[in-house]
Coordinates of C-alpha atoms in Angstrom, one line a residue:
M1076 CA 80.0 72.0 -30.2
K1077 CA 77.3 72.3 -32.6
K1078 CA 77.4 68.5 -33.2
E1079 CA 77.0 67.8 -29.3
N1080 CA 73.9 69.9 -29.0
N1081 CA 72.5 68.2 -31.9
L1082 CA 73.1 64.8 -29.8
N1083 CA 71.7 65.9 -26.6
G1084 CA 68.6 67.3 -27.9
Y1085 CA 66.1 66.3 -30.5
G1086 CA 67.4 66.1 -34.1
S1087 CA 66.0 65.6 -37.4
N1088 CA 66.8 62.1 -37.9
G1089 CA 67.3 60.7 -34.0
Y1090 CA 67.1 61.0 -30.4
Y1091 CA 69.8 60.6 -27.5
G1092 CA 68.6 60.2 -24.0
G1093 CA 70.5 59.1 -20.9
G1094 CA 73.5 57.8 -23.0
Y1095 CA 71.6 55.5 -25.3
Y1096 CA 70.9 56.7 -29.2
Y1097 CA 67.8 54.9 -30.7
G1098 CA 68.5 55.8 -34.2
D1099 CA 67.1 58.0 -36.8
G1100 CA 63.3 58.4 -36.8
Y1101 CA 62.8 57.7 -33.3
S1102 CA 60.9 60.9 -32.6
G1103 CA 58.0 58.8 -34.7
Y1104 CA 57.2 61.7 -36.9
G1105 CA 58.9 61.3 -40.4
D1106 CA 58.2 63.7 -42.7
S1107 CA 55.2 62.2 -44.5
G1108 CA 53.0 62.8 -40.9
T1109 CA 52.2 58.9 -40.7
G1110 CA 51.9 57.2 -37.1
P1111 CA 55.0 56.1 -34.9
S1112 CA 57.0 53.0 -35.9
R1113 CA 59.2 50.9 -33.7
S1114 CA 61.1 47.6 -33.7
L1115 CA 61.4 44.9 -31.7
S1116 CA 65.1 45.8 -31.2
D1117 CA 63.6 49.4 -29.8
Y1118 CA 61.6 47.7 -27.1
L1119 CA 64.8 45.2 -26.1
V1120 CA 66.7 48.5 -25.9
I1121 CA 64.3 50.1 -23.6
L1122 CA 63.9 46.9 -21.6
R1123 CA 67.8 46.8 -21.3
E1124 CA 67.6 50.6 -20.1
R1125 CA 64.8 50.1 -17.5
I1126 CA 65.7 46.4 -16.4
W1127 CA 65.8 47.4 -12.6
W1128 CA 62.0 48.2 -13.1
L1129 CA 61.6 44.7 -13.7
V1130 CA 63.9 43.3 -11.5
V1131 CA 62.3 45.3 -8.5
S1132 CA 58.6 44.6 -9.5
V1133 CA 59.2 40.8 -9.6
F1134 CA 60.9 41.2 -6.2
I1135 CA 58.4 43.2 -4.7
V1136 CA 55.4 40.9 -6.2
F1137 CA 57.3 37.6 -5.7
L1138 CA 58.1 38.4 -2.2
G1139 CA 54.7 39.7 -1.2
F1140 CA 53.3 36.5 -2.3
A1141 CA 56.0 34.7 -0.5
L1142 CA 55.3 36.3 2.8
Y1143 CA 51.6 35.7 2.2
T1144 CA 52.0 32.1 1.4
F1145 CA 54.5 31.4 4.3
N1146 CA 52.5 33.2 6.9
A1147 CA 48.9 32.3 5.8
P1148 CA 47.2 29.7 8.3
K1149 CA 47.4 26.1 6.9
L1150 CA 44.1 24.6 5.9
Y1151 CA 43.9 20.7 6.0
R1152 CA 41.2 19.3 3.8
A1153 CA 39.5 15.7 4.7
A1154 CA 37.5 13.7 2.0
A1155 CA 34.7 11.3 2.9
S1156 CA 32.8 9.2 0.0
V1157 CA 29.3 8.4 0.0
E1158 CA 27.2 6.4 -2.6
V1159 CA 23.5 7.3 -3.4
L1160 CA 21.7 3.9 -3.7
R1161 CA 19.3 3.5 -6.6
Q1162 CA 17.0 1.4 -4.0
K1163 CA 17.7 1.5 -0.4
D1164 CA 18.6 -1.8 1.4
K1165 CA 15.7 -4.0 2.4
V1166 CA 15.6 -6.4 5.3
F1167 CA 12.1 -7.8 4.3
Q1168 CA 10.6 -7.4 1.0
I1169 CA 7.8 -4.9 2.1
E1170 CA 6.6 -2.5 -0.1
D1171 CA 7.7 0.8 0.8
I1172 CA 5.3 3.7 2.4
V1173 CA 7.4 6.4 1.4
R1174 CA 9.1 6.5 -2.0
Q1175 CA 13.0 7.2 -1.7
E1176 CA 14.4 5.7 -5.0
V1177 CA 16.9 7.4 -7.4
V1178 CA 16.0 6.7 -11.0
N1179 CA 16.8 9.9 -12.7
A1180 CA 19.1 12.8 -12.4
E1181 CA 16.3 15.0 -10.6
D1182 CA 16.3 12.3 -7.9
F1183 CA 20.1 12.6 -7.7
N1184 CA 20.4 16.1 -7.8
T1185 CA 17.9 16.1 -5.0
Q1186 CA 20.2 14.1 -2.8
I1187 CA 22.9 16.5 -3.5
K1188 CA 20.5 19.4 -2.3
I1189 CA 19.9 17.4 0.7
L1190 CA 23.4 17.1 1.4
E1191 CA 24.1 20.7 0.9
S1192 CA 21.5 22.1 3.1
L1193 CA 21.3 24.0 6.4
N1194 CA 19.7 20.7 8.0
I1195 CA 22.8 18.7 7.5
V1196 CA 24.8 21.9 8.6
Q1197 CA 22.8 22.1 12.0
A1198 CA 22.9 18.4 12.5
V1199 CA 26.4 18.4 12.1
D1200 CA 26.4 21.5 14.5
E1201 CA 24.8 19.4 17.3
R1202 CA 27.5 16.7 17.3
L1203 CA 30.6 19.1 17.8
K1204 CA 30.4 19.1 21.6
G1205 CA 32.8 19.6 24.7
S1206 CA 36.6 19.6 23.5
L1207 CA 35.8 18.9 19.8
R1208 CA 33.9 22.2 19.5
T1209 CA 36.4 23.9 21.5
R1210 CA 39.0 22.9 19.0
F1211 CA 36.6 23.5 16.0
I1212 CA 36.3 27.2 17.0
A1213 CA 39.7 27.9 18.4
P1214 CA 41.2 29.1 14.8
Y1215 CA 38.4 31.4 14.1
E1216 CA 38.6 33.3 17.3
K1217 CA 41.7 35.2 16.3
G1218 CA 43.0 37.0 13.6
L1219 CA 42.3 39.8 11.3
D1220 CA 39.1 38.5 10.1
A1221 CA 37.9 37.6 13.5
T1222 CA 38.9 41.5 14.6
L1223 CA 37.1 43.1 11.8
R1224 CA 34.0 40.7 11.2
G1225 CA 33.7 39.4 14.4
I1226 CA 33.8 35.6 15.4
K1227 CA 31.4 33.8 13.1
S1228 CA 28.8 31.2 14.3
V1229 CA 29.7 27.3 14.0
P1230 CA 27.1 26.9 11.4
E1231 CA 28.6 29.5 9.1
I1232 CA 31.9 28.2 9.6
L1233 CA 30.8 24.5 8.7
Y1234 CA 28.9 26.0 5.7
A1235 CA 31.8 28.1 4.3
N1236 CA 34.4 25.4 4.8
R1237 CA 32.3 22.2 3.2
T1238 CA 32.6 21.3 -0.4
I1239 CA 30.2 18.8 -1.8
A1240 CA 31.7 17.4 -5.1
P1241 CA 29.7 14.5 -7.0
I1242 CA 31.5 12.5 -9.2
R1243 CA 30.5 12.4 -12.7
L1244 CA 28.9 9.4 -14.5
S1245 CA 28.4 7.9 -11.0
L1246 CA 26.4 7.9 -7.9
V1247 CA 29.2 8.8 -5.7
V1248 CA 29.8 11.9 -3.8
N1249 CA 32.8 13.2 -2.2
I1250 CA 32.3 15.5 1.0
L1251 CA 35.0 17.7 1.4
Y1252 CA 35.8 19.6 4.5
A1253 CA 38.8 22.2 5.3
H1254 CA 40.2 23.0 8.8
P1255 CA 43.3 24.2 10.4
D1256 CA 43.1 21.0 12.7
P1257 CA 43.7 18.3 10.5
E1258 CA 41.7 15.7 12.9
V1259 CA 38.8 18.2 13.2
A1260 CA 38.8 18.3 9.5
A1261 CA 38.5 14.4 9.2
T1262 CA 35.9 14.2 12.1
V1263 CA 33.6 16.8 10.4
A1264 CA 33.6 15.3 6.9
N1265 CA 32.9 12.1 8.5
Y1266 CA 30.1 13.8 10.5
F1267 CA 28.5 15.1 7.4
A1268 CA 28.4 11.9 5.6
E1269 CA 27.0 10.0 8.6
E1270 CA 24.1 12.7 9.1
F1271 CA 23.2 12.7 5.5
I1272 CA 22.3 9.0 5.9
D1273 CA 20.8 9.6 9.0
F1274 CA 18.8 12.4 7.5
N1275 CA 17.4 10.3 4.9
R1276 CA 16.9 7.5 7.4
N1277 CA 14.7 9.6 10.0
K1278 CA 13.0 11.6 7.0
Q1279 CA 11.8 7.6 6.1
I1280 CA 11.1 6.7 9.5
E1281 CA 9.0 9.9 9.8
G1282 CA 7.1 9.2 6.6
S1283 CA 6.4 5.7 7.7
L1284 CA 5.4 7.0 11.2
R1285 CA 2.8 9.3 9.7
A1286 CA 1.6 6.2 7.5
V1287 CA 1.4 4.2 10.7
D1288 CA -0.7 7.1 12.4
D1289 CA -2.8 7.4 9.2
L1290 CA -3.3 3.5 8.9
R1291 CA -4.3 3.1 12.4
T1292 CA -6.8 6.0 12.3
Q1293 CA -8.1 4.5 9.2
A1294 CA -8.4 1.2 10.5
D1295 CA -10.0 2.2 13.6
Q1296 CA -12.6 4.2 11.7
Q1297 CA -13.3 1.1 9.7
L1298 CA -13.5 -1.1 12.9
A1299 CA -16.0 1.1 14.2
K1300 CA -18.1 1.2 11.2
I1301 CA -17.7 -2.8 11.0
K1302 CA -19.6 -2.7 14.7
E1303 CA -22.2 -0.3 13.3
M1304 CA -23.0 -2.7 10.5
E1305 CA -23.2 -5.6 12.6
I1306 CA -25.6 -3.7 15.0
R1307 CA -27.8 -2.6 11.9
L1308 CA -27.7 -6.3 10.5
A1309 CA -28.7 -7.7 13.9
D1310 CA -31.5 -5.1 14.0
F1311 CA -32.8 -6.3 10.7
K1312 CA -33.0 -9.7 11.7
E1313 CA -34.8 -9.0 14.7
K1314 CA -37.3 -6.7 12.8
Y1315 CA -38.4 -9.4 10.4
D1316 CA -38.2 -12.1 12.8
T1317 CA -36.5 -14.6 10.4
L1318 CA -32.8 -15.9 9.6
S1319 CA -34.0 -17.7 6.6
V1320 CA -33.0 -14.5 4.3
E1321 CA -29.4 -15.5 5.3
R1322 CA -29.9 -19.1 3.6
S1323 CA -29.1 -18.9 -0.2
Q1324 CA -31.9 -19.0 -2.8
D1325 CA -31.0 -22.4 -4.0
I1326 CA -32.0 -24.0 -0.8
D1327 CA -35.0 -22.1 -1.0
N1328 CA -36.3 -23.1 -4.4
Q1329 CA -35.0 -26.6 -3.6
Q1330 CA -37.8 -26.6 -0.3
L1331 CA -40.3 -25.0 -2.7
I1332 CA -40.0 -27.9 -5.3
S1333 CA -39.7 -30.3 -2.1
L1334 CA -43.3 -29.0 -1.2
N1335 CA -44.8 -28.8 -4.5
M1336 CA -44.1 -32.9 -4.7
R1337 CA -45.4 -33.3 -1.3
L1338 CA -48.6 -31.4 -2.6
E1339 CA -48.8 -33.4 -5.6
E1340 CA -48.2 -36.7 -4.0
D1341 CA -50.8 -36.0 -1.2
K1342 CA -53.4 -34.8 -3.6
K1343 CA -53.2 -38.2 -5.8
I1344 CA -53.9 -39.7 -2.6
F1345 CA -56.8 -37.4 -1.8
D1346 CA -58.2 -37.8 -5.1
E1347 CA -58.2 -41.6 -5.1
T1348 CA -59.6 -41.9 -1.6
Q1349 CA -62.4 -39.3 -2.8
T1350 CA -63.2 -41.2 -5.5
L1351 CA -63.9 -44.6 -3.1
M1352 CA -65.9 -42.3 -1.1
E1353 CA -68.1 -41.2 -4.0
Q1354 CA -68.6 -45.0 -5.1
I1355 CA -69.6 -45.8 -1.4
D1356 CA -72.1 -42.7 -1.2
R1357 CA -73.5 -43.8 -4.8
T1358 CA -73.8 -47.4 -3.6
I1359 CA -75.6 -46.3 -0.4
A1360 CA -78.0 -43.9 -2.3
N1361 CA -79.0 -46.8 -4.7
G1362 CA -79.3 -49.1 -1.9
S1363 CA -77.1 -51.7 -3.2
P1364 CA -75.0 -53.5 -0.7
L1365 CA -71.6 -52.2 0.0
W1366 CA -69.7 -55.4 -0.5
E1367 CA -70.5 -55.3 -4.0
L1368 CA -67.8 -52.6 -4.2
G1369 CA -64.5 -54.3 -5.2
F1370 CA -62.5 -52.3 -2.6
V1371 CA -64.8 -53.1 0.1
S1372 CA -65.1 -56.8 -0.9
N1373 CA -61.2 -57.0 -1.1
S1374 CA -61.2 -57.1 2.6
A1375 CA -60.2 -60.5 4.2
Q1376 CA -62.9 -60.2 6.6
V1377 CA -65.5 -59.2 4.4
Q1378 CA -64.5 -61.7 1.8
E1379 CA -64.5 -64.2 4.6
L1380 CA -67.8 -63.4 5.6
L1381 CA -69.1 -63.4 2.1
N1382 CA -67.9 -67.0 1.5
K1383 CA -69.7 -68.0 5.0
L1384 CA -72.8 -66.2 4.1
T1385 CA -73.1 -68.1 0.8
V1386 CA -72.4 -71.5 2.5
N1387 CA -75.2 -70.5 5.1
K1388 CA -77.7 -69.8 2.3
I1389 CA -76.9 -73.0 0.4
Q1390 CA -77.2 -75.0 3.7
I1391 CA -80.8 -73.3 4.3
A1392 CA -81.7 -74.3 0.8
T1393 CA -80.4 -77.8 1.1
L1394 CA -82.3 -78.0 4.7
S1395 CA -85.6 -76.4 3.1
K1396 CA -86.0 -79.3 1.2
K1397 CA -86.2 -81.9 3.9
Y1398 CA -87.6 -79.8 6.8
R1399 CA -90.2 -77.1 7.3
E1400 CA -89.8 -73.7 8.5
K1401 CA -90.0 -74.4 12.2
H1402 CA -87.7 -77.4 12.2
P1403 CA -84.9 -77.0 14.7
N1404 CA -82.4 -77.4 12.0
M1405 CA -84.2 -74.8 9.8
I1406 CA -84.2 -72.4 12.8
A1407 CA -80.6 -72.9 13.7
A1408 CA -79.8 -72.3 10.0
R1409 CA -81.4 -69.5 9.6
E1410 CA -79.9 -68.0 13.0
Q1411 CA -76.6 -68.9 11.6
L1412 CA -77.5 -66.9 8.3
A1413 CA -78.5 -63.9 10.5
Q1414 CA -75.2 -64.1 12.5
T1415 CA -73.3 -64.1 9.5
E1416 CA -75.3 -61.2 7.8
A1417 CA -74.7 -59.3 11.2
E1418 CA -71.1 -59.9 11.1
L1419 CA -70.7 -59.2 7.4
S1420 CA -72.5 -56.0 8.0
K1421 CA -70.0 -54.9 11.0
A1422 CA -67.2 -55.9 8.5
V1423 CA -68.6 -53.9 5.7
D1424 CA -69.1 -50.8 8.2
S1425 CA -65.5 -51.3 9.4
A1426 CA -64.1 -51.2 5.7
V1427 CA -66.2 -48.3 5.0
A1428 CA -65.0 -46.6 8.2
S1429 CA -61.6 -47.3 7.3
I1430 CA -61.9 -45.9 3.8
R1431 CA -63.3 -42.9 5.4
N1432 CA -60.8 -42.4 7.9
E1433 CA -58.3 -42.6 4.8
F1434 CA -60.0 -40.3 3.3
A1435 CA -60.1 -37.7 6.1
R1436 CA -56.3 -38.3 6.6
A1437 CA -55.6 -37.8 3.1
E1438 CA -58.0 -34.7 2.9
A1439 CA -56.1 -33.2 6.0
N1440 CA -52.9 -34.3 4.4
F1441 CA -53.6 -32.2 1.2
E1442 CA -55.1 -29.5 2.9
N1443 CA -51.8 -29.3 5.3
S1444 CA -49.7 -29.4 2.0
Q1445 CA -51.5 -26.3 0.3
R1446 CA -51.3 -24.4 3.5
R1447 CA -47.5 -25.4 4.1
L1448 CA -46.9 -24.5 0.1
A1449 CA -48.9 -21.2 0.4
Q1450 CA -46.8 -20.4 3.7
K1451 CA -43.7 -21.0 2.1
Q1452 CA -44.4 -19.1 -1.2
K1453 CA -45.6 -16.2 1.1
E1454 CA -42.2 -16.5 3.0
L1455 CA -40.4 -16.4 0.0
I1456 CA -41.9 -13.5 -1.3
E1457 CA -41.5 -11.8 2.0
I1458 CA -37.7 -12.8 1.7
D1459 CA -37.3 -11.7 -1.5
R1460 CA -38.7 -8.4 -0.8
I1461 CA -36.3 -7.9 2.1
R1462 CA -33.4 -9.6 0.3
P1463 CA -32.1 -6.8 -1.4
E1464 CA -32.0 -4.5 1.7
F1465 CA -30.2 -7.4 3.7
N1466 CA -27.9 -8.1 1.1
A1467 CA -27.1 -4.3 0.7
L1468 CA -26.2 -4.4 4.3
L1469 CA -24.3 -7.6 4.0
R1470 CA -22.4 -6.4 1.2
D1471 CA -21.3 -3.0 3.2
L1472 CA -20.3 -5.4 6.2
Q1473 CA -18.1 -7.6 3.8
V1474 CA -16.6 -4.5 2.0
S1475 CA -15.7 -2.7 5.5
Q1476 CA -14.1 -6.1 6.8
E1477 CA -12.2 -6.4 3.7
L1478 CA -11.0 -2.7 3.8
Y1479 CA -10.4 -3.1 7.8
N1480 CA -8.2 -6.0 7.0
H1481 CA -6.3 -4.3 4.2
Y1482 CA -6.0 -1.4 6.6
Y1483 CA -4.8 -3.5 9.5
S1484 CA -2.1 -5.8 6.9
R1485 CA -0.7 -2.3 5.6
L1486 CA -0.7 -1.1 9.1
Q1487 CA 1.4 -4.2 10.5
Q1488 CA 3.9 -3.8 7.5
A1489 CA 4.2 -0.2 8.4
A1490 CA 5.0 -1.0 11.9
V1491 CA 7.8 -3.6 10.7
K1492 CA 8.9 -1.1 8.4
V1493 CA 9.6 1.3 10.7
T1494 CA 11.9 -0.7 12.7
T1495 CA 13.6 -2.4 9.6
E1496 CA 14.1 0.7 7.7
G1497 CA 17.3 0.1 5.0
E1498 CA 19.8 2.6 4.2
T1499 CA 19.4 5.0 1.0
A1500 CA 23.2 5.9 1.0
R1501 CA 26.3 4.0 2.1
I1502 CA 29.8 5.2 3.0
I1503 CA 32.3 4.1 0.9
D1504 CA 35.5 5.6 2.2
R1505 CA 35.6 7.3 5.5
A1506 CA 37.8 10.7 5.8
I1507 CA 41.2 10.0 7.1
R1508 CA 43.4 12.6 9.0
P1509 CA 45.1 14.6 5.8
I1510 CA 49.1 14.5 6.0
R1511 CA 49.7 17.7 4.2
P1512 CA 47.7 21.0 3.8
Y1513 CA 46.2 22.3 0.8
K1514 CA 46.1 25.5 1.6
P1515 CA 48.3 27.6 1.0
N1516 CA 49.8 25.9 -2.1
V1517 CA 53.5 27.1 -1.8
A1518 CA 54.5 26.3 -5.3
M1519 CA 51.4 27.2 -6.9
N1520 CA 51.6 30.8 -5.1
L1521 CA 55.3 31.2 -5.8
I1522 CA 54.6 30.5 -9.3
I1523 CA 51.8 33.0 -9.7
G1524 CA 53.6 35.7 -7.7
L1525 CA 56.5 35.1 -10.1
V1526 CA 54.3 35.3 -13.1
L1527 CA 52.4 38.4 -11.8
G1528 CA 55.8 40.3 -10.9
L1529 CA 57.1 39.9 -14.3
G1530 CA 53.9 41.0 -15.9
V1531 CA 54.1 44.1 -13.6
G1532 CA 57.5 44.6 -14.4
F1533 CA 56.9 44.5 -18.3
G1534 CA 54.0 46.4 -18.3
L1535 CA 56.1 49.4 -16.2

């Protein structure tokens, strides 16, 4: 009896409980007072004793996961692939008005953020219409979540079930969308890809349109400035009453050289005729006959009359040897001499008059050349005085015209650019209707339930 009491209670060397004996020293307190000591066999004994705890825990947890898995709504996920282009496609080789290139990681991340933005979500929301919108919202109008939290808005549903997954070391982005309806999932995924491409294109078009408006405004302002400059230039010409300022300085210098040459020639002629007149005046003052002057006697008529005068004098001298003064032959010879002298006097006067006329003409030409040269010099001085102002006006007009041509050319390019915008991204693979749901994952959930049940059982 004493032995049984020792086996049913606490002994000095062992413990017996529930029909199992755990061995000597199980109480964990040795004589020396050190900590508890258990072996692996002790734990196996405990596990064998309480195996039903493990079985029940595994069954409950596994069953809970199984019930959740087979009763949870099925979600289908469709995927569309989009490639972000480094440089957008160009129909014409026209410089971009708005830069939209992917040259580094920051540019690519910017495109990802655009794809994740609420603008794209709202654009997709606007495309969900009619029966498609009804099918999209229907699964979220019922269920515990709808009862407790209320029905979510379409943008909230789109935002929550959309996933943007860039593929590492590439410019390709996967757009994933999950929905209980597989066809809706594929359609919405494609809408996200299309709206992303449209967003970039519209942004480029909006930028180009703004650039067109700015360029048109600048071109109109420049055209108004050109008209103002033309009016100022016309007023300048009218004020100074001259068009010669438009000529080049080379032309004016050439005209000045020509007038100088003409003046030199006229002066030479004037000096020559003036010398002749001075000889005539000295001869008259000396009382000498003018035909003694070589330039007078060189006249054909004077030369002829001088010869005739010599013949008449010889004839008179010959007749005077034969006849007296009153002889008819002598009288006739003297009358002939007088007539020749009269004709000679007239011829000399005519020659002198011709020389005087030539002198007057040379003098007039010389004075006229002097006046023309002085007038031209004065004109050139006046032109040189106003030329800087005229050139400044002309330069401003030319600069304004060049700027206008530049703005107008850019305006034409921008207008063409608006209608020929290339794509900054393209769809590689469109989303198709998924065959199998991706949630719930039956195998994974059952494995997790089994592992978690074992963990809870072992823990207990």
